[in-house]
CSV table of C-alpha atoms in Angstrom, one decimal:
chain,number,residue,atom,x,y,z
Q,1,ASP,CA,-99.1,4.6,-3.4
Q,2,VAL,CA,-96.9,7.6,-4.0
Q,3,LYS,CA,-98.5,9.9,-6.4
Q,4,VAL,CA,-97.0,12.8,-8.4
Q,5,THR,CA,-99.5,14.7,-10.5
Q,6,GLN,CA,-98.9,17.4,-13.2
Q,7,SER,CA,-101.5,20.0,-14.1
Q,8,SER,CA,-101.7,19.3,-17.8
Q,9,ARG,CA,-100.8,16.3,-20.1
Q,10,TYR,CA,-100.7,18.5,-23.2
Q,11,LEU,CA,-100.2,22.3,-23.5
Q,12,VAL,CA,-100.0,24.5,-26.6
Q,13,LYS,CA,-98.7,28.1,-26.1
Q,14,ARG,CA,-97.5,30.9,-28.3
Q,15,THR,CA,-94.1,32.4,-28.5
Q,16,GLY,CA,-93.6,35.0,-25.8
Q,17,GLU,CA,-96.4,33.7,-23.5
Q,18,LYS,CA,-95.7,33.1,-19.8
Q,19,VAL,CA,-96.2,29.4,-19.0
Q,20,PHE,CA,-96.8,27.7,-15.7
Q,21,LEU,CA,-96.4,24.0,-15.2
Q,22,GLU,CA,-97.6,22.7,-11.8
Q,23,CYS,CA,-96.6,19.6,-10.0
Q,24,VAL,CA,-98.0,18.2,-6.8
Q,25,GLN,CA,-96.8,15.2,-4.7
Q,26,ASP,CA,-98.7,13.5,-1.9
Q,27,MET,CA,-95.9,11.8,0.1
Q,28,ASP,CA,-94.4,14.6,2.1
Q,29,HIS,CA,-91.1,14.4,0.1
Q,30,GLU,CA,-88.4,16.8,0.7
Q,31,ASN,CA,-87.0,16.9,-2.8
Q,32,MET,CA,-88.7,17.8,-6.0
Q,33,PHE,CA,-87.3,18.1,-9.5
Q,34,TRP,CA,-88.2,19.3,-13.0
Q,35,TYR,CA,-86.7,17.6,-16.0
Q,36,ARG,CA,-86.9,18.1,-19.7
Q,37,GLN,CA,-87.0,15.1,-22.0
Q,38,ASP,CA,-85.9,15.3,-25.6
Q,39,PRO,CA,-85.3,12.5,-28.1
Q,40,GLY,CA,-81.7,11.3,-28.0
Q,41,LEU,CA,-80.8,13.5,-25.1
Q,42,GLY,CA,-82.5,11.6,-22.3
Q,43,LEU,CA,-83.6,13.5,-19.2
Q,44,ARG,CA,-81.9,16.8,-18.3
Q,45,LEU,CA,-82.4,18.5,-15.0
Q,46,ILE,CA,-83.7,22.0,-15.1
Q,47,TYR,CA,-84.2,22.9,-11.4
Q,48,PHE,CA,-84.6,21.1,-8.2
Q,49,SER,CA,-85.7,22.0,-4.7
Q,50,TYR,CA,-84.8,20.3,-1.4
Q,51,ASP,CA,-87.0,22.3,0.8
Q,52,VAL,CA,-89.8,24.9,0.8
Q,53,LYS,CA,-88.6,28.2,-0.8
Q,54,MET,CA,-85.2,26.5,-1.6
Q,55,LYS,CA,-84.1,25.9,-5.2
Q,56,GLU,CA,-81.0,24.9,-7.0
Q,57,LYS,CA,-80.1,25.2,-10.7
Q,58,GLY,CA,-79.8,22.0,-12.6
Q,59,ASP,CA,-78.0,21.4,-15.9
Q,60,ILE,CA,-80.2,23.6,-18.1
Q,61,PRO,CA,-81.8,26.4,-16.1
Q,62,GLU,CA,-81.7,29.1,-18.7
Q,63,GLY,CA,-85.1,30.4,-19.7
Q,64,TYR,CA,-86.8,28.8,-16.7
Q,65,SER,CA,-87.6,29.7,-13.1
Q,66,VAL,CA,-89.3,27.7,-10.3
Q,67,SER,CA,-91.4,28.3,-7.2
Q,68,ARG,CA,-91.9,26.2,-4.2
Q,69,GLU,CA,-94.2,27.9,-1.7
Q,70,LYS,CA,-95.5,24.7,-0.2
Q,71,LYS,CA,-93.8,21.4,0.4
Q,72,GLU,CA,-96.1,19.4,-1.9
Q,73,ARG,CA,-96.1,21.8,-4.8
Q,74,PHE,CA,-93.3,22.7,-7.3
Q,75,SER,CA,-94.0,25.0,-10.2
Q,76,LEU,CA,-91.9,25.5,-13.3
Q,77,ILE,CA,-92.2,28.9,-15.1
Q,78,LEU,CA,-91.3,29.8,-18.6
Q,79,GLU,CA,-91.2,33.6,-18.4
Q,80,SER,CA,-91.3,34.1,-22.2
Q,81,ALA,CA,-91.9,30.8,-24.0
Q,82,SER,CA,-89.8,30.1,-27.1
Q,83,THR,CA,-90.1,27.4,-29.8
Q,84,ASN,CA,-86.9,25.7,-28.5
Q,85,GLN,CA,-88.7,25.0,-25.3
Q,86,THR,CA,-91.1,22.7,-27.0
Q,87,SER,CA,-90.5,19.4,-25.2
Q,88,MET,CA,-91.8,16.9,-22.7
Q,89,TYR,CA,-91.5,18.1,-19.1
Q,90,LEU,CA,-91.4,15.6,-16.2
Q,91,CYS,CA,-91.7,16.4,-12.5
Q,92,ALA,CA,-90.4,14.0,-9.9
Q,93,SER,CA,-90.1,13.9,-6.1
Q,94,SER,CA,-88.1,11.9,-3.6
Q,95,GLY,CA,-87.3,11.5,0.0
Q,96,SER,CA,-83.7,11.5,1.2
Q,97,LEU,CA,-81.5,8.5,0.4
Q,98,SER,CA,-81.8,7.4,4.0
Q,99,SER,CA,-85.5,7.4,3.9
Q,100,ARG,CA,-87.9,4.7,2.9
Q,101,TYR,CA,-88.5,6.5,-0.4
Q,102,ASN,CA,-84.9,6.4,-1.7
Q,103,GLU,CA,-85.9,6.7,-5.3
Q,104,GLN,CA,-87.5,9.3,-7.5
Q,105,PHE,CA,-91.2,9.1,-8.3
Q,106,PHE,CA,-92.3,10.7,-11.6
Q,107,GLY,CA,-95.4,12.3,-12.8
Q,108,PRO,CA,-97.0,11.5,-16.2
Q,109,GLY,CA,-95.4,14.4,-18.0
Q,110,THR,CA,-96.6,17.5,-19.8
Q,111,ARG,CA,-96.0,17.7,-23.5
Q,112,LEU,CA,-95.6,21.4,-24.2
Q,113,THR,CA,-95.7,22.8,-27.8
Q,114,VAL,CA,-94.7,26.4,-28.3
Q,115,LEU,CA,-95.8,27.9,-31.7
Z,1,ALA,CA,-69.3,14.6,-11.2
Z,2,GLN,CA,-71.1,11.6,-12.6
Z,3,SER,CA,-71.9,10.4,-16.1
Z,4,VAL,CA,-74.0,7.5,-17.5
Z,5,THR,CA,-73.5,5.9,-20.9
Z,6,GLN,CA,-76.1,3.8,-22.6
Z,7,LEU,CA,-74.4,2.9,-25.8
Z,8,ASP,CA,-77.4,1.4,-27.6
Z,9,SER,CA,-80.0,4.0,-28.5
Z,10,GLN,CA,-82.3,1.4,-30.0
Z,11,VAL,CA,-82.5,-2.4,-29.5
Z,12,PRO,CA,-84.9,-4.6,-31.6
Z,13,VAL,CA,-85.5,-8.0,-30.2
Z,14,PHE,CA,-87.8,-10.9,-31.3
Z,15,GLU,CA,-90.6,-11.8,-28.9
Z,16,GLU,CA,-89.5,-14.5,-26.3
Z,17,ALA,CA,-85.8,-13.9,-27.0
Z,18,PRO,CA,-83.4,-12.7,-24.3
Z,19,VAL,CA,-82.3,-9.1,-24.1
Z,20,GLU,CA,-79.5,-7.2,-22.4
Z,21,LEU,CA,-79.5,-3.4,-22.2
Z,22,ARG,CA,-76.1,-2.0,-21.4
Z,23,CYS,CA,-75.3,0.8,-18.9
Z,24,ASN,CA,-71.8,2.1,-17.9
Z,25,TYR,CA,-71.1,4.9,-15.5
Z,26,SER,CA,-68.3,7.0,-14.2
Z,27,SER,CA,-68.2,8.7,-10.8
Z,28,SER,CA,-65.6,10.0,-8.4
Z,29,VAL,CA,-67.7,8.8,-5.4
Z,30,SER,CA,-69.7,5.7,-4.8
Z,31,VAL,CA,-73.1,5.6,-6.4
Z,32,TYR,CA,-76.5,3.9,-6.1
Z,33,LEU,CA,-77.8,2.6,-9.4
Z,34,PHE,CA,-81.3,2.6,-10.9
Z,35,TRP,CA,-83.1,1.4,-14.0
Z,36,TYR,CA,-86.3,3.2,-15.0
Z,37,VAL,CA,-88.8,2.3,-17.7
Z,38,GLN,CA,-91.0,4.7,-19.7
Z,39,TYR,CA,-94.0,3.2,-21.5
Z,40,PRO,CA,-95.4,5.2,-24.4
Z,41,ASN,CA,-97.1,8.4,-23.3
Z,42,GLN,CA,-96.3,7.8,-19.7
Z,43,GLY,CA,-93.9,9.1,-17.0
Z,44,LEU,CA,-91.0,7.0,-15.7
Z,45,GLN,CA,-91.4,4.2,-13.2
Z,46,LEU,CA,-88.7,2.3,-11.3
Z,47,LEU,CA,-87.8,-1.1,-12.6
Z,48,LEU,CA,-85.1,-1.9,-10.0
Z,49,LYS,CA,-82.4,-0.4,-7.9
Z,50,TYR,CA,-79.0,-1.3,-6.4
Z,51,LEU,CA,-78.2,0.3,-3.0
Z,52,SER,CA,-76.0,-2.3,-1.4
Z,53,GLY,CA,-75.6,-6.1,-0.8
Z,54,SER,CA,-76.0,-8.7,-3.5
Z,55,THR,CA,-74.8,-7.4,-6.8
Z,56,LEU,CA,-77.6,-9.2,-8.7
Z,57,VAL,CA,-80.8,-7.2,-8.3
Z,58,LYS,CA,-84.3,-8.4,-9.4
Z,59,GLY,CA,-87.0,-6.0,-10.4
Z,60,ILE,CA,-90.5,-5.9,-11.7
Z,61,ASN,CA,-91.7,-7.7,-14.8
Z,62,GLY,CA,-89.0,-10.3,-14.8
Z,63,PHE,CA,-86.1,-7.9,-15.2
Z,64,GLU,CA,-82.8,-8.2,-13.4
Z,65,ALA,CA,-79.5,-6.3,-13.4
Z,66,GLU,CA,-76.0,-7.0,-12.2
Z,67,PHE,CA,-73.7,-4.4,-10.6
Z,68,ASN,CA,-70.1,-4.8,-11.6
Z,69,LYS,CA,-67.9,-2.4,-9.7
Z,70,SER,CA,-64.7,-3.2,-11.5
Z,71,GLN,CA,-66.3,-2.6,-14.9
Z,72,THR,CA,-68.5,0.2,-13.6
Z,73,SER,CA,-71.5,-1.4,-15.3
Z,74,PHE,CA,-75.1,-2.1,-14.4
Z,75,HIS,CA,-76.5,-4.0,-17.4
Z,76,LEU,CA,-80.2,-4.9,-17.5
Z,77,ARG,CA,-81.4,-8.3,-18.6
Z,78,LYS,CA,-84.5,-10.3,-19.2
Z,79,PRO,CA,-84.5,-14.0,-20.3
Z,80,SER,CA,-87.6,-13.8,-22.5
Z,81,VAL,CA,-89.2,-10.6,-23.6
Z,82,HIS,CA,-92.9,-9.8,-24.4
Z,83,ILE,CA,-94.6,-7.3,-26.6
Z,84,SER,CA,-95.6,-5.4,-23.5
Z,85,ASP,CA,-91.9,-4.7,-22.8
Z,86,THR,CA,-91.8,-2.3,-25.7
Z,87,ALA,CA,-90.6,1.0,-24.0
Z,88,GLU,CA,-87.7,3.2,-23.4
Z,89,TYR,CA,-85.3,2.3,-20.6
Z,90,PHE,CA,-83.2,4.7,-18.6
Z,91,CYS,CA,-80.2,3.9,-16.4
Z,92,ALA,CA,-79.4,6.4,-13.6
Z,93,VAL,CA,-76.9,6.9,-10.8
Z,94,TRP,CA,-77.3,8.7,-7.5
Z,95,PRO,CA,-74.1,9.7,-5.6
Z,96,THR,CA,-73.9,8.4,-2.1
Z,97,ASN,CA,-72.2,11.5,-0.7
Z,98,PHE,CA,-74.5,13.3,1.8
Z,99,GLY,CA,-76.5,16.2,0.5
Z,100,ASN,CA,-76.3,15.4,-3.1
Z,101,GLU,CA,-79.8,14.3,-4.1
Z,102,LYS,CA,-79.5,14.5,-7.9
Z,103,LEU,CA,-79.9,11.6,-10.2
Z,104,THR,CA,-77.9,11.5,-13.4
Z,105,PHE,CA,-79.6,9.8,-16.3
Z,106,GLY,CA,-78.3,8.1,-19.4
Z,107,THR,CA,-79.8,9.0,-22.8
Z,108,GLY,CA,-82.1,6.0,-22.8
Z,109,THR,CA,-82.4,2.8,-24.9
Z,110,ARG,CA,-85.6,2.2,-26.9
Z,111,LEU,CA,-86.5,-1.5,-26.8
Z,112,THR,CA,-88.7,-2.7,-29.6
Z,113,ILE,CA,-90.2,-6.2,-29.5
Z,114,ILE,CA,-90.7,-7.8,-32.9
Z,115,PRO,CA,-93.7,-10.3,-33.0
């Protein structure tokens, strides 16, 4: 079974703190994604990566950065957390469309609260 | 660019009644279509997907969806729902043009089953 794990299920941070959210997948997927989920807004793409050390901005990259030093790991970084970044963060991975894994597999999510 | 519209943000249904969750999309290129389900406090998991072939797609837990190219729709149906179907459902599209690996999600439909 494909597995995508996220380092924390719940996280509480203070305004201004630097926050790291980690995601690991075990299926050698090329693509990895970070989404933010808010009520009534669905899933919005923050950043994605299609290869090690490669990254692309999604729809809402402001206030976030990412790191992908190894193929299986994709980190989301909040350089200076703010209260409007309180949200559910979901990581996902996928192979290419032509691969066997032509769908996105999701982790369980991290619910981040910034006080 | 692509967009996905899920017109119904909430759908209450009595147990054992049928349900249809609507999804319409727009895209300048051909797309693949997906339905994901999110149970309370969990990540998303794939219900079903349409890549090619028969326009009627069957998924897990008794759900099915029909791709209608002329109406650009991919509605999700189940003939008889159970309490365990209470969840949020997301429709998504994936462009078929090479190199574009991003999913675009709708805003979700919260399905509530009434005993």
